mmCIF file of C-alpha atoms in Angstrom:
data_model
loop_
_atom_site.group_PDB
_atom_site.id
_atom_site.type_symbol
_atom_site.label_atom_id
_atom_site.label_comp_id
_atom_site.label_asym_id
_atom_site.label_seq_id
_atom_site.Cartn_x
_atom_site.Cartn_y
_atom_site.Cartn_z
ATOM 1 C CA MET A 543 -7.584 -15.246 8.521
ATOM 2 C CA ILE A 544 -8.996 -13.391 11.515
ATOM 3 C CA ASN A 545 -11.900 -12.173 9.411
ATOM 4 C CA THR A 546 -12.676 -15.721 8.231
ATOM 5 C CA PHE A 547 -12.526 -17.011 11.798
ATOM 6 C CA LEU A 548 -14.939 -14.315 12.974
ATOM 7 C CA CYS A 549 -17.267 -15.105 10.065
ATOM 8 C CA LEU A 550 -17.430 -18.713 11.227
ATOM 9 C CA LEU A 551 -18.071 -17.672 14.813
ATOM 10 C CA SER A 552 -20.773 -15.205 13.817
ATOM 11 C CA ALA A 553 -22.642 -18.060 12.133
ATOM 12 C CA SER A 554 -23.321 -19.498 15.590
ATOM 13 C CA PRO A 555 -26.631 -18.363 17.118
ATOM 14 C CA ASP A 556 -24.849 -17.880 20.432
ATOM 15 C CA TRP A 557 -22.286 -15.465 18.978
ATOM 16 C CA GLN A 558 -23.005 -11.800 18.490
ATOM 17 C CA MET A 559 -21.940 -9.706 15.489
ATOM 18 C CA VAL A 560 -20.199 -7.053 17.618
ATOM 19 C CA PRO A 561 -16.662 -8.588 17.540
ATOM 20 C CA ARG A 562 -16.889 -9.095 13.801
ATOM 21 C CA LEU A 563 -18.068 -5.535 13.198
ATOM 22 C CA PHE A 564 -15.263 -4.262 15.443
ATOM 23 C CA TRP A 565 -12.687 -6.204 13.430
ATOM 24 C CA ILE A 566 -14.102 -4.884 10.144
ATOM 25 C CA ALA A 567 -13.794 -1.327 11.501
ATOM 26 C CA VAL A 568 -10.188 -1.951 12.598
ATOM 27 C CA LEU A 569 -9.299 -3.448 9.217
ATOM 28 C CA THR A 570 -10.872 -0.499 7.409
ATOM 29 C CA ALA A 571 -8.972 2.007 9.577
ATOM 30 C CA PHE A 572 -5.696 0.164 9.002
ATOM 31 C CA ALA A 573 -6.261 0.097 5.231
ATOM 32 C CA ILE A 574 -6.926 3.856 5.241
ATOM 33 C CA PHE A 575 -3.723 4.441 7.256
ATOM 34 C CA VAL A 576 -1.602 2.325 4.896
ATOM 35 C CA VAL A 577 -2.920 4.121 1.808
ATOM 36 C CA ALA A 578 -2.508 7.536 3.484
ATOM 37 C CA VAL A 579 1.182 7.052 4.417
ATOM 38 C CA SER A 580 2.004 5.627 0.990
ATOM 39 C CA SER A 581 0.137 8.128 -1.171
ATOM 40 C CA ASN A 582 2.991 10.675 -1.232
ATOM 41 C CA GLY A 583 6.335 10.357 -2.937
ATOM 42 C CA GLY A 584 7.326 9.183 -6.347
ATOM 43 C CA GLY A 585 10.363 10.161 -8.352
ATOM 44 C CA LYS A 586 10.897 13.108 -10.641
ATOM 45 C CA PRO A 587 12.389 12.700 -14.138
ATOM 46 C CA ILE A 588 16.012 13.687 -14.667
ATOM 47 C CA PRO A 589 16.486 15.529 -17.988
ATOM 48 C CA GLY A 590 18.119 13.236 -20.529
ATOM 49 C CA ARG A 591 17.907 10.175 -18.277
ATOM 50 C CA PRO A 592 15.446 7.251 -18.392
ATOM 51 C CA TYR A 593 15.591 6.917 -14.593
ATOM 52 C CA LYS A 594 14.383 9.288 -11.872
ATOM 53 C CA GLU A 595 15.644 11.038 -8.772
ATOM 54 C CA TYR A 596 14.115 10.562 -5.334
ATOM 55 C CA ARG A 597 14.061 12.754 -2.214
ATOM 56 C CA VAL A 598 13.168 11.728 1.329
ATOM 57 C CA GLU A 599 11.190 14.922 1.917
ATOM 58 C CA TRP A 600 8.746 13.983 -0.849
ATOM 59 C CA TYR A 601 7.311 11.150 1.264
ATOM 60 C CA SER A 602 4.987 11.169 4.256
ATOM 61 C CA LYS A 603 6.306 12.330 7.651
ATOM 62 C CA TRP A 604 5.717 8.858 9.087
ATOM 63 C CA MET A 605 7.860 7.291 6.354
ATOM 64 C CA GLN A 606 10.567 9.928 6.761
ATOM 65 C CA HIS A 607 10.785 9.237 10.468
ATOM 66 C CA LYS A 608 11.353 5.525 9.815
ATOM 67 C CA VAL A 609 14.384 5.948 7.545
ATOM 68 C CA ASN A 610 15.864 8.919 9.409
ATOM 69 C CA ASP A 611 16.021 6.847 12.584
ATOM 70 C CA ALA A 612 19.708 5.795 12.574
ATOM 71 C CA HIS A 613 19.082 2.610 14.550
ATOM 72 C CA HIS A 614 16.335 1.360 12.249
ATOM 73 C CA TRP A 615 18.249 2.293 9.106
ATOM 74 C CA ASP A 616 21.536 0.668 10.123
ATOM 75 C CA THR A 617 19.979 -2.402 11.742
ATOM 76 C CA TYR A 618 17.152 -3.257 9.359
ATOM 77 C CA TYR A 619 16.727 -1.278 6.177
ATOM 78 C CA LYS A 620 20.320 -0.763 4.991
ATOM 79 C CA THR A 621 21.178 -4.317 6.003
ATOM 80 C CA ALA A 622 18.349 -5.622 3.821
ATOM 81 C CA ILE A 623 19.641 -3.671 0.798
ATOM 82 C CA VAL A 624 23.235 -4.832 1.295
ATOM 83 C CA GLN A 625 22.258 -8.465 1.824
ATOM 84 C CA ALA A 626 20.179 -8.366 -1.359
ATOM 85 C CA HIS A 627 23.455 -7.629 -3.261
ATOM 86 C CA VAL A 628 21.680 -4.981 -5.309
ATOM 87 C CA CYS A 629 24.830 -3.035 -6.136
ATOM 88 C CA THR A 630 26.987 -6.122 -6.661
ATOM 89 C CA LYS A 631 24.563 -7.323 -9.319
ATOM 90 C CA PHE A 632 24.393 -3.825 -10.776
ATOM 91 C CA SER A 633 28.180 -3.594 -11.080
ATOM 92 C CA THR A 634 28.433 -7.042 -12.663
ATOM 93 C CA GLN A 635 25.581 -6.430 -15.104
ATOM 94 C CA PHE A 636 26.957 -3.136 -16.458
ATOM 95 C CA GLU A 637 30.695 -3.497 -15.779
ATOM 96 C CA LEU A 638 31.572 -2.964 -19.465
ATOM 97 C CA ASP A 639 29.438 0.169 -19.822
ATOM 98 C CA ILE A 640 30.947 3.620 -20.198
ATOM 99 C CA LEU A 641 29.296 6.605 -18.506
ATOM 100 C CA ASP A 642 27.149 7.525 -21.518
ATOM 101 C CA ALA A 643 25.849 3.953 -21.684
ATOM 102 C CA ILE A 644 24.987 4.010 -17.975
ATOM 103 C CA HIS A 645 22.998 7.189 -18.548
ATOM 104 C CA THR A 646 20.835 5.397 -21.114
ATOM 105 C CA ARG A 647 19.938 2.482 -18.815
ATOM 106 C CA LYS A 648 16.536 2.319 -17.186
ATOM 107 C CA LEU A 649 17.914 1.899 -13.680
ATOM 108 C CA THR A 650 15.910 0.943 -10.627
ATOM 109 C CA PRO A 651 15.651 3.435 -7.731
ATOM 110 C CA PHE A 652 18.198 1.395 -5.757
ATOM 111 C CA GLN A 653 20.681 1.252 -8.643
ATOM 112 C CA SER A 654 20.561 4.981 -9.377
ATOM 113 C CA SER A 655 20.363 6.171 -5.768
ATOM 114 C CA CYS A 656 22.301 3.640 -3.661
ATOM 115 C CA CYS A 657 24.919 2.266 -6.071
ATOM 116 C CA MET A 658 25.991 5.567 -7.647
ATOM 117 C CA PRO A 659 26.704 8.999 -6.154
ATOM 118 C CA PRO A 660 24.265 11.843 -6.909
ATOM 119 C CA GLU A 661 24.911 13.393 -10.313
ATOM 120 C CA ASP A 662 25.271 16.827 -8.734
ATOM 121 C CA CYS A 663 28.499 15.641 -7.093
ATOM 122 C CA GLY A 664 30.236 15.567 -10.461
ATOM 123 C CA PHE A 665 32.451 12.596 -9.625
ATOM 124 C CA ASN A 666 34.675 11.059 -12.303
ATOM 125 C CA PHE A 667 33.349 7.745 -13.600
ATOM 126 C CA THR A 668 35.516 4.619 -13.414
ATOM 127 C CA SER A 669 32.921 1.846 -13.261
ATOM 128 C CA PRO A 670 29.236 1.684 -12.242
ATOM 129 C CA THR A 671 30.165 1.494 -8.532
ATOM 130 C CA VAL A 672 33.602 3.162 -8.565
ATOM 131 C CA TRP A 673 33.741 6.940 -8.790
ATOM 132 C CA VAL A 674 36.615 9.338 -8.077
ATOM 133 C CA LYS A 675 36.095 12.558 -6.171
ATOM 134 C CA PRO A 676 37.801 15.514 -7.882
ATOM 135 C CA GLU A 677 40.472 17.023 -5.647
ATOM 136 C CA SER A 678 39.123 20.494 -6.274
ATOM 137 C CA GLY A 679 35.547 19.535 -5.407
ATOM 138 C CA ASN A 680 33.783 21.482 -2.652
ATOM 139 C CA TYR A 681 31.035 19.400 -1.040
ATOM 140 C CA THR A 682 30.417 21.357 2.148
ATOM 141 C CA ASP A 683 26.684 21.675 1.485
ATOM 142 C CA MET A 684 26.336 18.320 -0.276
ATOM 143 C CA VAL A 685 26.114 15.746 2.490
ATOM 144 C CA ASP A 686 25.512 12.764 0.198
ATOM 145 C CA CYS A 687 28.711 13.535 -1.742
ATOM 146 C CA ASN A 688 30.735 13.271 1.450
ATOM 147 C CA ARG A 689 28.996 10.042 2.407
ATOM 148 C CA TRP A 690 29.912 8.266 -0.823
ATOM 149 C CA ASP A 691 32.691 5.695 -0.624
ATOM 150 C CA ASN A 692 33.930 3.161 -3.182
ATOM 151 C CA ASP A 693 33.934 0.445 -0.529
ATOM 152 C CA PRO A 694 31.312 -2.109 -1.740
ATOM 153 C CA ASN A 695 29.870 -2.199 1.774
ATOM 154 C CA THR A 696 29.496 1.584 1.913
ATOM 155 C CA LEU A 697 28.864 3.154 -1.526
ATOM 156 C CA CYS A 698 25.895 5.476 -1.016
ATOM 157 C CA TYR A 699 23.977 3.280 1.423
ATOM 158 C CA ASP A 700 23.960 6.068 4.014
ATOM 159 C CA CYS A 701 22.899 8.742 1.526
ATOM 160 C CA GLN A 702 19.538 10.435 1.676
ATOM 161 C CA THR A 703 19.056 9.447 -1.956
ATOM 162 C CA CYS A 704 19.345 5.767 -1.005
ATOM 163 C CA LYS A 705 16.849 6.235 1.829
ATOM 164 C CA ALA A 706 14.485 7.846 -0.662
ATOM 165 C CA ALA A 707 14.906 4.877 -3.026
ATOM 166 C CA PHE A 708 14.033 2.557 -0.165
ATOM 167 C CA LEU A 709 10.923 4.640 0.594
ATOM 168 C CA GLN A 710 9.887 4.488 -3.051
ATOM 169 C CA ASP A 711 10.052 0.697 -2.980
ATOM 170 C CA VAL A 712 8.233 0.459 0.363
ATOM 171 C CA THR A 713 5.471 2.931 -0.484
ATOM 172 C CA THR A 714 4.758 1.107 -3.740
ATOM 173 C CA GLN A 715 4.298 -2.156 -1.836
ATOM 174 C CA TYR A 716 2.337 -0.383 0.919
ATOM 175 C CA PHE A 717 -0.071 1.190 -1.543
ATOM 176 C CA ILE A 718 -0.750 -2.126 -3.287
ATOM 177 C CA SER A 719 -1.250 -3.834 0.081
ATOM 178 C CA GLY A 720 -3.511 -1.037 1.294
ATOM 179 C CA MET A 721 -5.751 -1.268 -1.738
ATOM 180 C CA SER A 722 -5.893 -5.053 -1.310
ATOM 181 C CA LEU A 723 -6.811 -4.622 2.359
ATOM 182 C CA PHE A 724 -9.785 -2.511 1.311
ATOM 183 C CA ALA A 725 -11.272 -5.523 -0.484
ATOM 184 C CA SER A 726 -12.095 -7.519 2.651
ATOM 185 C CA PRO A 727 -13.815 -4.787 4.721
ATOM 186 C CA LEU A 728 -15.598 -3.416 1.652
ATOM 187 C CA LYS A 729 -16.989 -6.876 0.977
ATOM 188 C CA GLU A 730 -18.228 -7.032 4.578
ATOM 189 C CA TRP A 731 -19.718 -3.537 4.494
ATOM 190 C CA PHE A 732 -21.478 -4.273 1.211
ATOM 191 C CA ALA A 733 -22.771 -7.533 2.686
ATOM 192 C CA ILE A 734 -24.096 -5.762 5.777
ATOM 193 C CA LEU A 735 -25.639 -2.908 3.795
ATOM 194 C CA GLY A 736 -26.960 -5.360 1.213
ATOM 195 C CA CYS A 737 -28.584 -7.501 3.888
ATOM 196 C CA GLY A 738 -30.136 -4.430 5.455
ATOM 197 C CA PHE A 739 -31.390 -3.249 2.076
ATOM 198 C CA LEU A 740 -32.840 -6.653 1.180
ATOM 199 C CA CYS A 741 -34.447 -6.994 4.605
ATOM 200 C CA GLY A 742 -36.038 -3.587 4.122
ATOM 201 C CA ILE A 743 -37.367 -4.577 0.691
ATOM 202 C CA MET A 744 -38.704 -7.860 2.065
ATOM 203 C CA MET A 745 -40.464 -6.056 4.898
ATOM 204 C CA CYS A 746 -41.972 -3.594 2.454
ATOM 205 C CA VAL A 747 -43.046 -6.381 0.090
ATOM 206 C CA GLY A 748 -44.463 -8.371 3.018
ATOM 207 C CA THR A 749 -46.467 -5.390 4.238
ATOM 208 C CA LEU A 750 -47.708 -4.682 0.705
ATOM 209 C CA CYS A 751 -48.713 -8.337 0.222
ATOM 210 C CA GLU A 752 -50.620 -8.358 3.516
ATOM 211 C CA THR A 753 -52.447 -5.195 2.466
ATOM 212 C CA ILE A 754 -53.345 -6.630 -0.958
ATOM 213 C CA ILE A 755 -54.478 -9.962 0.513
ATOM 214 C CA GLY A 756 -56.578 -8.144 3.104
ATOM 215 C CA ASP A 757 -58.226 -6.050 0.408
ATOM 216 C CA LEU A 758 -58.934 -9.147 -1.691
ATOM 217 C CA ARG A 759 -60.495 -10.955 1.256
ATOM 218 C CA ARG A 760 -62.722 -8.010 2.027
ATOM 219 C CA CYS A 761 -63.671 -7.690 -1.625
ATOM 220 C CA PHE A 762 -64.529 -11.337 -2.298
ATOM 221 C CA GLY A 763 -65.705 -12.202 1.166
ATOM 222 C CA ARG A 764 -68.753 -9.921 1.175
ATOM 223 C CA GLY A 765 -70.940 -12.779 -0.095
ATOM 224 C CA VAL A 766 -69.529 -15.515 2.091
ATOM 225 C CA ALA A 767 -68.987 -16.120 5.735
ATOM 226 C CA SER A 768 -66.416 -18.567 6.988
ATOM 227 C CA SER A 769 -66.733 -21.131 9.707
ATOM 228 C CA GLY A 770 -63.556 -23.110 10.196
ATOM 229 C CA ASP A 771 -62.507 -24.497 6.847
ATOM 230 C CA ASP A 772 -66.052 -24.477 5.332
ATOM 231 C CA TYR A 773 -67.583 -21.497 3.534
ATOM 232 C CA ILE A 774 -71.390 -21.093 3.998
ATOM 233 C CA PRO A 775 -73.478 -18.857 1.686
ATOM 234 C CA ILE A 776 -75.232 -15.992 3.444
ATOM 235 C CA GLU A 777 -78.939 -15.939 2.809
ATOM 236 C CA GLY A 778 -80.438 -12.960 1.048
ATOM 237 C CA ILE A 779 -77.303 -12.236 -0.983
#
C-alpha cells in the first residue's frame, strides 16, 4: 500500500523520486532479513515414522531468542497454540488409535511435538494425549520429559520440542512472505533499470539518427543551396 501511494506521488512533477527509492531499498532490506531468519530449520525424519522431529537449535539465533523468552512464549506463542485447540482436536481425531496406529499417522509438527511427549522419554501410552511416566524412569538430563503433564492445558506446551514446532510453522510462513516481498521491490528495480536501459538505447539511436541525417544532407545537398523553405539550384553544377 505504501509503495502504491509513493508511486502515485512520484507521478507528480513536483515530487521527487528519492522517497520512493528509499522505500524500495527498505522493502528490499526487510525481504532479505525475513528470508535470512527463516532459511534455517526444518525437521529431521524419525526412523519408522512418517512425521519428523524438530529442535530449537536448528533455527536462526533470532528465532531462538523469540521462543526462549519466557514472557513472549507464555503470553503470546503458547497461548495461541492452546487457544487453537490443536491438541484437543488431535486427541478427538485419533482417540481410538493404539500406539502403533499413532506411529503410522502423518502428524503435524504441533501434534507430534506439543501434544505428545518426546519418544526418548519412553512413556507408556494410554491415549494420544495421555501418557504415564514409568516409576523407574530417570529423566534428570531430559528436561522435556519432566515438563510433560497430562493436564490438557499443560501437555508439552512448555517443551523445547513444542517451541521448535512453533518455529517450524513460523519460519515456513516467514519464508513464503519473504519471497512474496521480493516481488514488489524487484518489480521496481527492474522498472528503474529498464527505464535507464531504454533511455540509453533511445539516446544512442537518436545520436545515430542525427549522424545519418547529417551525412545524408551533406551528401545530397552538394548540388543545392537552401534559402528558407525554397531550394535554388547552384549555377555551374
